GROMACS .gro file of C-alpha atoms in nm:
model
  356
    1UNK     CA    1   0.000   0.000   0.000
    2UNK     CA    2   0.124   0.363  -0.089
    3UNK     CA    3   0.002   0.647   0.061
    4UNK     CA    4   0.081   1.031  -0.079
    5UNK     CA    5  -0.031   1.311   0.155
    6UNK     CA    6  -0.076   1.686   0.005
    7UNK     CA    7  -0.218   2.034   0.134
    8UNK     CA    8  -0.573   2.076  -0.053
    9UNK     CA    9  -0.432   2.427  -0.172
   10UNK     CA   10  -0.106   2.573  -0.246
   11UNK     CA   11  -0.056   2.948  -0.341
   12UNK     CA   12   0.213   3.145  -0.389
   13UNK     CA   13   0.336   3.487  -0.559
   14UNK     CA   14   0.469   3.820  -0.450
   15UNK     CA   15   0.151   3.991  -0.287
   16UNK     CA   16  -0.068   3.668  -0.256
   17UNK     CA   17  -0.127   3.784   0.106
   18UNK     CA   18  -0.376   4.058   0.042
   19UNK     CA   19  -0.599   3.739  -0.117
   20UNK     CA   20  -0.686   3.585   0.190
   21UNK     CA   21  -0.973   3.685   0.246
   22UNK     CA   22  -1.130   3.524  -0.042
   23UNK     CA   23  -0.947   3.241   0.108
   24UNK     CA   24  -1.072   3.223   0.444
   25UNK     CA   25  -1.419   3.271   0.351
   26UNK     CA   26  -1.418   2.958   0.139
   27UNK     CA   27  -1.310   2.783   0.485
   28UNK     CA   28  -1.519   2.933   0.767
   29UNK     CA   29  -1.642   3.284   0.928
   30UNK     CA   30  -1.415   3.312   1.161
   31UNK     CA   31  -1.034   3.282   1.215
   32UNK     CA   32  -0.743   3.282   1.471
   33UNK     CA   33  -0.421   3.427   1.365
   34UNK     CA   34  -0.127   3.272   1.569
   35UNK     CA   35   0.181   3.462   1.515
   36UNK     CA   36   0.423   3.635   1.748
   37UNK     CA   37   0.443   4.013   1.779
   38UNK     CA   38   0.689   4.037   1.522
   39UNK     CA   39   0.487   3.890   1.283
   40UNK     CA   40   0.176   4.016   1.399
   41UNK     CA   41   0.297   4.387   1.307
   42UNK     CA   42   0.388   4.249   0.973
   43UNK     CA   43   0.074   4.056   0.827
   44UNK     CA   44  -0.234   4.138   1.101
   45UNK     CA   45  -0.312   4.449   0.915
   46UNK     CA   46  -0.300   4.282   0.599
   47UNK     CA   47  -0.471   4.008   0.699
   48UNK     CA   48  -0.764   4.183   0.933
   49UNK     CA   49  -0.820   4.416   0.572
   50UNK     CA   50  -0.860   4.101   0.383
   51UNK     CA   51  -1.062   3.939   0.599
   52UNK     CA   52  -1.309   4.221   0.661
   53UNK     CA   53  -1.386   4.272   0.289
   54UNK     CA   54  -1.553   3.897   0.324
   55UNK     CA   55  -1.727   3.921   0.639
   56UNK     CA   56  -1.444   3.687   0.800
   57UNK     CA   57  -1.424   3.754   1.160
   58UNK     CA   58  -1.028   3.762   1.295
   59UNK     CA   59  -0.878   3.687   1.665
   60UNK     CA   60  -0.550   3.755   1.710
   61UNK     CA   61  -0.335   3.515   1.943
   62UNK     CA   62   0.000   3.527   2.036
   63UNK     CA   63   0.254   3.280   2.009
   64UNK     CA   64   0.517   3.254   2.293
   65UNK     CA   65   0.801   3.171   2.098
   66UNK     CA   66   0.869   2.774   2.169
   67UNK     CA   67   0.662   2.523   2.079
   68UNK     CA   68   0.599   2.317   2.412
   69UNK     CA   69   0.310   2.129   2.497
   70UNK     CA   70   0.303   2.379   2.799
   71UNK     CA   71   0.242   2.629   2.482
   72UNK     CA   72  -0.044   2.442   2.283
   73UNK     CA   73  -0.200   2.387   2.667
   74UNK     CA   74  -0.192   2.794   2.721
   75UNK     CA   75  -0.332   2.838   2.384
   76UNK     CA   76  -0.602   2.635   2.359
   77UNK     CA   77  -0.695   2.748   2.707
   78UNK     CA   78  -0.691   3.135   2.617
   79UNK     CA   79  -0.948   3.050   2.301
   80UNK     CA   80  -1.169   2.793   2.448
   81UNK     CA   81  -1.530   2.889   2.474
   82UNK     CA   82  -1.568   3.040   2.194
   83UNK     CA   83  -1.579   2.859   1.847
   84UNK     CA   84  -1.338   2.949   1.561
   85UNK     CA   85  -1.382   2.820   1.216
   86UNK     CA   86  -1.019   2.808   1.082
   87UNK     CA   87  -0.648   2.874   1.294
   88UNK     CA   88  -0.422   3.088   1.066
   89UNK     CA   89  -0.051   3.052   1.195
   90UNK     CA   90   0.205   3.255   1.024
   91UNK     CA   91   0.604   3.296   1.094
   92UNK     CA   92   0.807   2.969   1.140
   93UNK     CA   93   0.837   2.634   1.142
   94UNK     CA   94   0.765   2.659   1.520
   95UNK     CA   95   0.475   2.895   1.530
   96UNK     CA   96   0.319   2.732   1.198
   97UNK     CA   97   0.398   2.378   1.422
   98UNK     CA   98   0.194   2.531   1.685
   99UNK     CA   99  -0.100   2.605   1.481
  100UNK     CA  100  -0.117   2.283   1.349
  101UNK     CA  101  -0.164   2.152   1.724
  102UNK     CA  102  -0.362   2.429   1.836
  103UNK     CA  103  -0.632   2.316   1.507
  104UNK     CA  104  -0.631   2.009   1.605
  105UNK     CA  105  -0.742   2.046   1.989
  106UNK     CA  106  -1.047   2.306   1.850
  107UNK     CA  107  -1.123   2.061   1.574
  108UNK     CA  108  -1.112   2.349   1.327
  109UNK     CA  109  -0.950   2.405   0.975
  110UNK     CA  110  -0.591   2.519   0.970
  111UNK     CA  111  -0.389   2.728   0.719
  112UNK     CA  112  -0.011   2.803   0.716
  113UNK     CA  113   0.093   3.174   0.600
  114UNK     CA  114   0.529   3.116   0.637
  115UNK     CA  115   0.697   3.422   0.647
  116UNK     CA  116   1.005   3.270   0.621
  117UNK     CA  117   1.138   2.976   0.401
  118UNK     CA  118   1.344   2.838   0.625
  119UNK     CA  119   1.217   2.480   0.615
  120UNK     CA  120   0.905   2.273   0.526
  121UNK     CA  121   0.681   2.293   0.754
  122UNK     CA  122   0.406   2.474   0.588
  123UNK     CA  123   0.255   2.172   0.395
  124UNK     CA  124   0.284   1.872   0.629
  125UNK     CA  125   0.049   1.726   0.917
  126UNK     CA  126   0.274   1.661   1.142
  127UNK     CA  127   0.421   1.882   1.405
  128UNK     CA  128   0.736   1.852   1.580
  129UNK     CA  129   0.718   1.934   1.996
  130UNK     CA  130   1.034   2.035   2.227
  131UNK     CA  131   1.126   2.161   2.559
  132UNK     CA  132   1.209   2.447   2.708
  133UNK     CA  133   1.552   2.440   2.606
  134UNK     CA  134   1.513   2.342   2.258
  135UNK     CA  135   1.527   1.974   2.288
  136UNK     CA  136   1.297   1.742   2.096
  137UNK     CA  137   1.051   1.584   2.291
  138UNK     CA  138   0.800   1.453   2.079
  139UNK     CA  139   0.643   1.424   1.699
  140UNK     CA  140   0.314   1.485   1.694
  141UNK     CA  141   0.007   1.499   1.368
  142UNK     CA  142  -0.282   1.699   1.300
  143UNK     CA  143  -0.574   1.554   1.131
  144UNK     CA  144  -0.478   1.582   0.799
  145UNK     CA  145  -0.237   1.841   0.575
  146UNK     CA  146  -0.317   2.198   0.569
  147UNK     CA  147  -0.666   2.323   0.420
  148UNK     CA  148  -0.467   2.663   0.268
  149UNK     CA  149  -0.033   2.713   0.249
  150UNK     CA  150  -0.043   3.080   0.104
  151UNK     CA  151   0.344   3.184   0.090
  152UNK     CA  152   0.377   3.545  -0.009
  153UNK     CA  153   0.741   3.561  -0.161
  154UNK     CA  154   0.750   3.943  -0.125
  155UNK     CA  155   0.731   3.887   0.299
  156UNK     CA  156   0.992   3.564   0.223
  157UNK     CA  157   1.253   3.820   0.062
  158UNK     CA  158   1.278   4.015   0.319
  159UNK     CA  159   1.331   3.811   0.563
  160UNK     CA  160   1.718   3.753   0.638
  161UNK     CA  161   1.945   3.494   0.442
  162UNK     CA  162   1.997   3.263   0.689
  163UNK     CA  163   1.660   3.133   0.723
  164UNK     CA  164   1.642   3.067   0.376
  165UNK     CA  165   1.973   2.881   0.397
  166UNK     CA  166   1.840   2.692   0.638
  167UNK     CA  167   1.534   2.590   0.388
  168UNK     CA  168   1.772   2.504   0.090
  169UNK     CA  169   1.966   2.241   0.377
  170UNK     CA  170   1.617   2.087   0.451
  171UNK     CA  171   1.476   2.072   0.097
  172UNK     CA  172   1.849   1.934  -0.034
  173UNK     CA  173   1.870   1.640   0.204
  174UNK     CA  174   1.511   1.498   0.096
  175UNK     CA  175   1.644   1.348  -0.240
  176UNK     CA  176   1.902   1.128  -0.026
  177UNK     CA  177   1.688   1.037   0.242
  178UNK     CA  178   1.416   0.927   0.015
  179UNK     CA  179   1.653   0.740  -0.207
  180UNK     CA  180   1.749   0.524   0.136
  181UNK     CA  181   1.401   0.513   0.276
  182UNK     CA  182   1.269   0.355  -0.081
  183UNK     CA  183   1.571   0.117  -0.096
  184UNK     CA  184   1.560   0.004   0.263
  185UNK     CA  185   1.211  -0.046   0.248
  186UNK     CA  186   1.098   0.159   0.519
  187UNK     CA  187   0.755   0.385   0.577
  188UNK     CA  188   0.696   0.713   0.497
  189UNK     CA  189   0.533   0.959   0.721
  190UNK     CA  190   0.228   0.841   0.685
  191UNK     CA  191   0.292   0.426   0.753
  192UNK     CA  192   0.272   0.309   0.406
  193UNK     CA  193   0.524   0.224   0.160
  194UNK     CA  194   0.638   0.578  -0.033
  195UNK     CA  195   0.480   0.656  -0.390
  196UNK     CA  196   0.711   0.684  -0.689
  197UNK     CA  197   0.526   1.055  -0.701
  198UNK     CA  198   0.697   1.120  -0.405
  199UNK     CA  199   1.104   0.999  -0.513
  200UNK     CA  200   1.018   1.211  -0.835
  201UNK     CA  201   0.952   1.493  -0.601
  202UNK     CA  202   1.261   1.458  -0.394
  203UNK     CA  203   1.491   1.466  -0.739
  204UNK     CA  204   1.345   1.717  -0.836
  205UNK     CA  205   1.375   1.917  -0.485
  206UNK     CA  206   1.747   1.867  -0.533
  207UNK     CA  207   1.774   1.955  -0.895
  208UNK     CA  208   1.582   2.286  -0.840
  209UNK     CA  209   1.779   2.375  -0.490
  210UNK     CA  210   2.123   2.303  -0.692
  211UNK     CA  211   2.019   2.528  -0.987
  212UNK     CA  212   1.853   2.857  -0.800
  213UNK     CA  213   1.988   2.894  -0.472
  214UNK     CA  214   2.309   3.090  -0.559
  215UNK     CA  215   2.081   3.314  -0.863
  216UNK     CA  216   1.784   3.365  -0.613
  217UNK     CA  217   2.079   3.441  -0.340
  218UNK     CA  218   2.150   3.705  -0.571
  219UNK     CA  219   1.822   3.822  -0.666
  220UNK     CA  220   1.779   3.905  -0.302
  221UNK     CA  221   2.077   4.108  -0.238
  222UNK     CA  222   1.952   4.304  -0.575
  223UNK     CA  223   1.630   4.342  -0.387
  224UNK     CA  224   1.438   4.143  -0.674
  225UNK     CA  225   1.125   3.887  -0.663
  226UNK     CA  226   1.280   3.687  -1.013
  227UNK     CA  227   1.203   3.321  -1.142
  228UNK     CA  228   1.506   3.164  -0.908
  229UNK     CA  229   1.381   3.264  -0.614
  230UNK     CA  230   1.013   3.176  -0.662
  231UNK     CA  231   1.202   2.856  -0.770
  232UNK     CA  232   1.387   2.831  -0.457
  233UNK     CA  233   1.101   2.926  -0.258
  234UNK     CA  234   0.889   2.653  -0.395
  235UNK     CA  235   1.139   2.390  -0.396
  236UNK     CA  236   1.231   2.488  -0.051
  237UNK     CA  237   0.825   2.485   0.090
  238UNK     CA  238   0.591   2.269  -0.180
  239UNK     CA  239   0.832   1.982  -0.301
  240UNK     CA  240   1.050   1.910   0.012
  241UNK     CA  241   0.743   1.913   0.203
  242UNK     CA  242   0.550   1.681  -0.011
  243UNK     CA  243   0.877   1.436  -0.032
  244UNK     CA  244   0.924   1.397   0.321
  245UNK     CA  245   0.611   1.316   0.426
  246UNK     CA  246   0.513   1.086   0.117
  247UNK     CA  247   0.885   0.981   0.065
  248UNK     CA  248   1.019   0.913   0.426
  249UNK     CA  249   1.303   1.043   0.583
  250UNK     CA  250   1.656   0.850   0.668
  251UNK     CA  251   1.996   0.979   0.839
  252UNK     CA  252   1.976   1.332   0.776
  253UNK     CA  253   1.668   1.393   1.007
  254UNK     CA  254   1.792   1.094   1.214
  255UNK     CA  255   2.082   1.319   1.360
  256UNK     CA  256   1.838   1.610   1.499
  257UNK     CA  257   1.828   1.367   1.792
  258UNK     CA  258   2.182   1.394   1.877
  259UNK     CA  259   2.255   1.746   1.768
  260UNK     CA  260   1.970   1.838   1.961
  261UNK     CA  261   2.137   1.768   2.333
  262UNK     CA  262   2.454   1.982   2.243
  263UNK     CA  263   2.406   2.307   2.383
  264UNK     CA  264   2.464   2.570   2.107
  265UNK     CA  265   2.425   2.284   1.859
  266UNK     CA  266   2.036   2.270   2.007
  267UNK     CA  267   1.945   2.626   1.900
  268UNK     CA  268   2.048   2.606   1.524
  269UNK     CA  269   1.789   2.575   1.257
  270UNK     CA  270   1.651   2.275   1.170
  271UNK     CA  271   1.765   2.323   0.838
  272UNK     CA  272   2.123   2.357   0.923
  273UNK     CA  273   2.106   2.013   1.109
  274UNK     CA  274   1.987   1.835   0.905
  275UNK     CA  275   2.242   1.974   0.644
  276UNK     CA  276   2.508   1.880   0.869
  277UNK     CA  277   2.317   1.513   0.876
  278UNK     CA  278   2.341   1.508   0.507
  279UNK     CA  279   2.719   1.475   0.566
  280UNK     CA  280   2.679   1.243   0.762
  281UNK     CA  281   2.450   1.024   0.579
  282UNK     CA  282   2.715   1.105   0.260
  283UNK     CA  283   2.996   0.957   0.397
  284UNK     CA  284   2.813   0.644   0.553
  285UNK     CA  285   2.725   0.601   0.186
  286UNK     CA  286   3.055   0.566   0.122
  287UNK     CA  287   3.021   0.857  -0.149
  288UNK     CA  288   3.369   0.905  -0.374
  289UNK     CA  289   3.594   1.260  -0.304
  290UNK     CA  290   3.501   1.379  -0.586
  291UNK     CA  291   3.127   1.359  -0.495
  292UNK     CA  292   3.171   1.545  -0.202
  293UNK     CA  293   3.429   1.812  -0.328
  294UNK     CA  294   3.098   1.895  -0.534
  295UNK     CA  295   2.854   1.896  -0.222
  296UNK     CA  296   3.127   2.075  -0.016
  297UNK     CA  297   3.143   2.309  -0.256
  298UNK     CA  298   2.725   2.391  -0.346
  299UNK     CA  299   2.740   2.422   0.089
  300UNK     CA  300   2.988   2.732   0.062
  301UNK     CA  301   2.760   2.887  -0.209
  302UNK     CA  302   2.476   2.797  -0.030
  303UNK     CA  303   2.603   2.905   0.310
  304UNK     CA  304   2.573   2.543   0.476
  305UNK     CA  305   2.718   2.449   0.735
  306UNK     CA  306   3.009   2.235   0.685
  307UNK     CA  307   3.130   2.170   1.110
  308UNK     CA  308   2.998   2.156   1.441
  309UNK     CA  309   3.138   2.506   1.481
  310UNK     CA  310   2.922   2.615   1.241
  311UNK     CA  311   2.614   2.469   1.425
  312UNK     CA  312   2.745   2.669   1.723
  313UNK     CA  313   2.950   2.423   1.872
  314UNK     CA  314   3.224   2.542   2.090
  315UNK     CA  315   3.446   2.222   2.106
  316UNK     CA  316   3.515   2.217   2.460
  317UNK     CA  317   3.342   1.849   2.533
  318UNK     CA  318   3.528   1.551   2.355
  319UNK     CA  319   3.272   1.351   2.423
  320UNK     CA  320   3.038   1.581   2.236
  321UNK     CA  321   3.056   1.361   1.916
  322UNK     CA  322   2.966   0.985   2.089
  323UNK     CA  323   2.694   1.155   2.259
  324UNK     CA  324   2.527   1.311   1.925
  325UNK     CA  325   2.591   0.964   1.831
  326UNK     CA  326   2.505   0.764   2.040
  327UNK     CA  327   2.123   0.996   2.091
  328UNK     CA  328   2.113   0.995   1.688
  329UNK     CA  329   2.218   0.573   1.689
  330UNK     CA  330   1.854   0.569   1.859
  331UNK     CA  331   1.627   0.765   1.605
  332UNK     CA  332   1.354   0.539   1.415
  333UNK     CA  333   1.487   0.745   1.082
  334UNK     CA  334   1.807   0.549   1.102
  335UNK     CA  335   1.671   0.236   1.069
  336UNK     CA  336   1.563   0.376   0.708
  337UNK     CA  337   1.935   0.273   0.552
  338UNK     CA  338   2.060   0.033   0.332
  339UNK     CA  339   2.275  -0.109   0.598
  340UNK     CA  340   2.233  -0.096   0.972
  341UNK     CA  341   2.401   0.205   1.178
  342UNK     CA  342   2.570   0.188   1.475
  343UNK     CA  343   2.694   0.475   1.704
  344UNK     CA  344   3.026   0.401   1.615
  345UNK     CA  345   2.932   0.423   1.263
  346UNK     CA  346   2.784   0.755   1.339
  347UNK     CA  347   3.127   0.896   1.556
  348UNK     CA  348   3.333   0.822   1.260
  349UNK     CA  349   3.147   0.948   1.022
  350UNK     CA  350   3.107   1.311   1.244
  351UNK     CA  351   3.523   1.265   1.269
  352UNK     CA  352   3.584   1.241   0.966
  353UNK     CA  353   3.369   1.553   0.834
  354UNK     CA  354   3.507   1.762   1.114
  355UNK     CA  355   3.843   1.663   1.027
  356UNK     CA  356   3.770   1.706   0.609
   0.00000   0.00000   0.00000
């Protein structure tokens, strides 16, 4: 059996925020919008306009900034009573995370508005929990994808180059984890065996990440909305998003586990760990030099980390590498691999990158 999970609705354009009203209104009458203040002061006015042109009644909530279960248990407690049609979350992977959580205890429809492209979030069910210190905790799902992903590319552009670093490092690694997944016969997010749909999507991811990032990189420092980056942006949101969840994931989301108990190593995006996991996975792959001279290279252009250090690591512990992997060793993506992995599989592996 093969199962391929999609949002019902995709949009995205420079401006595509000032239509979603007409949006909303096709889902419900009235709507929470989750964001932080930050974000608030960028879309709510935008979004309240919208909204009132359809008769679409909006309540603003504000995310706290970590998505905890303490978190989804303060939200859904400052909005119960009262019933609300749709939950809007916009910003992050973490407040978007949120919303999908927060939907799901009000039994309401749920839309993602990311402001940033910084990983793939924004089209998948499931929602990823941690503590109070940035440590994962948990993996939870909504009821199904998102009813609406509007990404407004305009709001993306502006936001700075890191994040969207971080979203080329997530939607690069899908290609090789779904590639391992297929072969090792593993499940995709969903419990079923992946859909050739979703491998095609993961190739494809890669191809269109390899091509735009360093022209869309560009476009942004000219202050330009151009093809790459609406490339990039899509690549980055639609067709990593759809290849995870339909494809499966392997050793590059595996090592979030471990890099997430190193402190400084904790707080970097998820995109840059699991870019750092791609190097991992690479060399347990036993890929050639002259394979990853090329992948070293697209990281520089691409502003990837290549070493702990650039994860924030300060190198003080030795023992920092058998602990990432030795946590990572335990992760139910590594059993997606062609071969099994053992911590000492992982150690070298993280030795020999940091000593490339």
């Amino acid at each position: 059996m093969i199962i391929f999970g999609a949002p019902r609705r995709y949009v995205q354009g420079p401006g595509v925020l000032s239509n979603i009203g007409s949006e909303l209104a096709s889902l419900g009458q009235s709507a929470i919008i989750l964001a932080d203040d930050r974000v608030q002061a960028i879309i709510g006015d935008t979004i309240r306009a919208a909204a009132a042109e359809v008769g679409v009644g909006i309540t603003p909530l504000r995310f706290g900034g970590e998505i905890t279960y303490a978190e989804i248990e303060r939200l859904v407690a400052a909005v119960s009573g009262v019933r609300h049609d749709i939950v809007v979350a916009a910003g992050g992977g973490k407040t978007i995370d949120t919303g999908k959580l927060l939907s799901r205890e009000l039994n309401a429809r749920f839309v993602s508005v990311p402001t940033v492209a910084s990983n793939d979030s924004p089209t998948s069910h499931i929602a990823v929990v941690y503590d109070e210190n940035h440590k994962l905790v948990g993996v939870e799902e909504n009821r199904a994808n998102p009813d609406l992903v509007l990404v407004d590319t305009a709001i993306i552009a502006r936001a700075p180059l890191t994040l969207l670093s971080a979203g080329v490092g997530d939607a690069l690694v899908k290609r090789f984890e779904v590639e391992q997944c297929i072969g090792a016969g593993g499940k995709n997010v969903f419990g079923s065996a992946s859909p050739l749909s979703a491998l095609a999507l993961a190739r494809a991811c890669y191809d269109t990440v390899r091509e735009h990032t360093v022209p869309a990189y560009a476009a942004i420092a000219r202050g330009e909305i151009d093809h790459h980056l609406e490339a990039l942006v899509e690549a980055s949101v639609l067709m990593s998003g759809l290849a995870f969840e339909s494809g499966g994931l392997s050793v590059s989301h595996g090592m979030t586990r471990g890099l997430s108990v190193i402190p400084g190593v904790a707080n970097a995006l998820h995109g840059h760990q699991v870019a750092y996991g791609l190097l991992v996975q690479l060399v347990l792959e036993n890929r050639d030099q002259a394979f990853m001279d090329d992948m070293y290279g697209f990281y520089r252009d691409a502003l990837l980390p290549l070493k702990l250090a650039d994860l924030g690591h300060d190198g003080k512990s030795n023992s920092d590498i058998d602990t990432i992997a030795r946590v990572s060793a335990e992760a139910a993506h590594m059993k997606k691999f062609y071969r099994p992995i053992a911590a000492a599989d992982i150690a070298r592996a993280i030795t020999q990158i940091e000593a490339a």
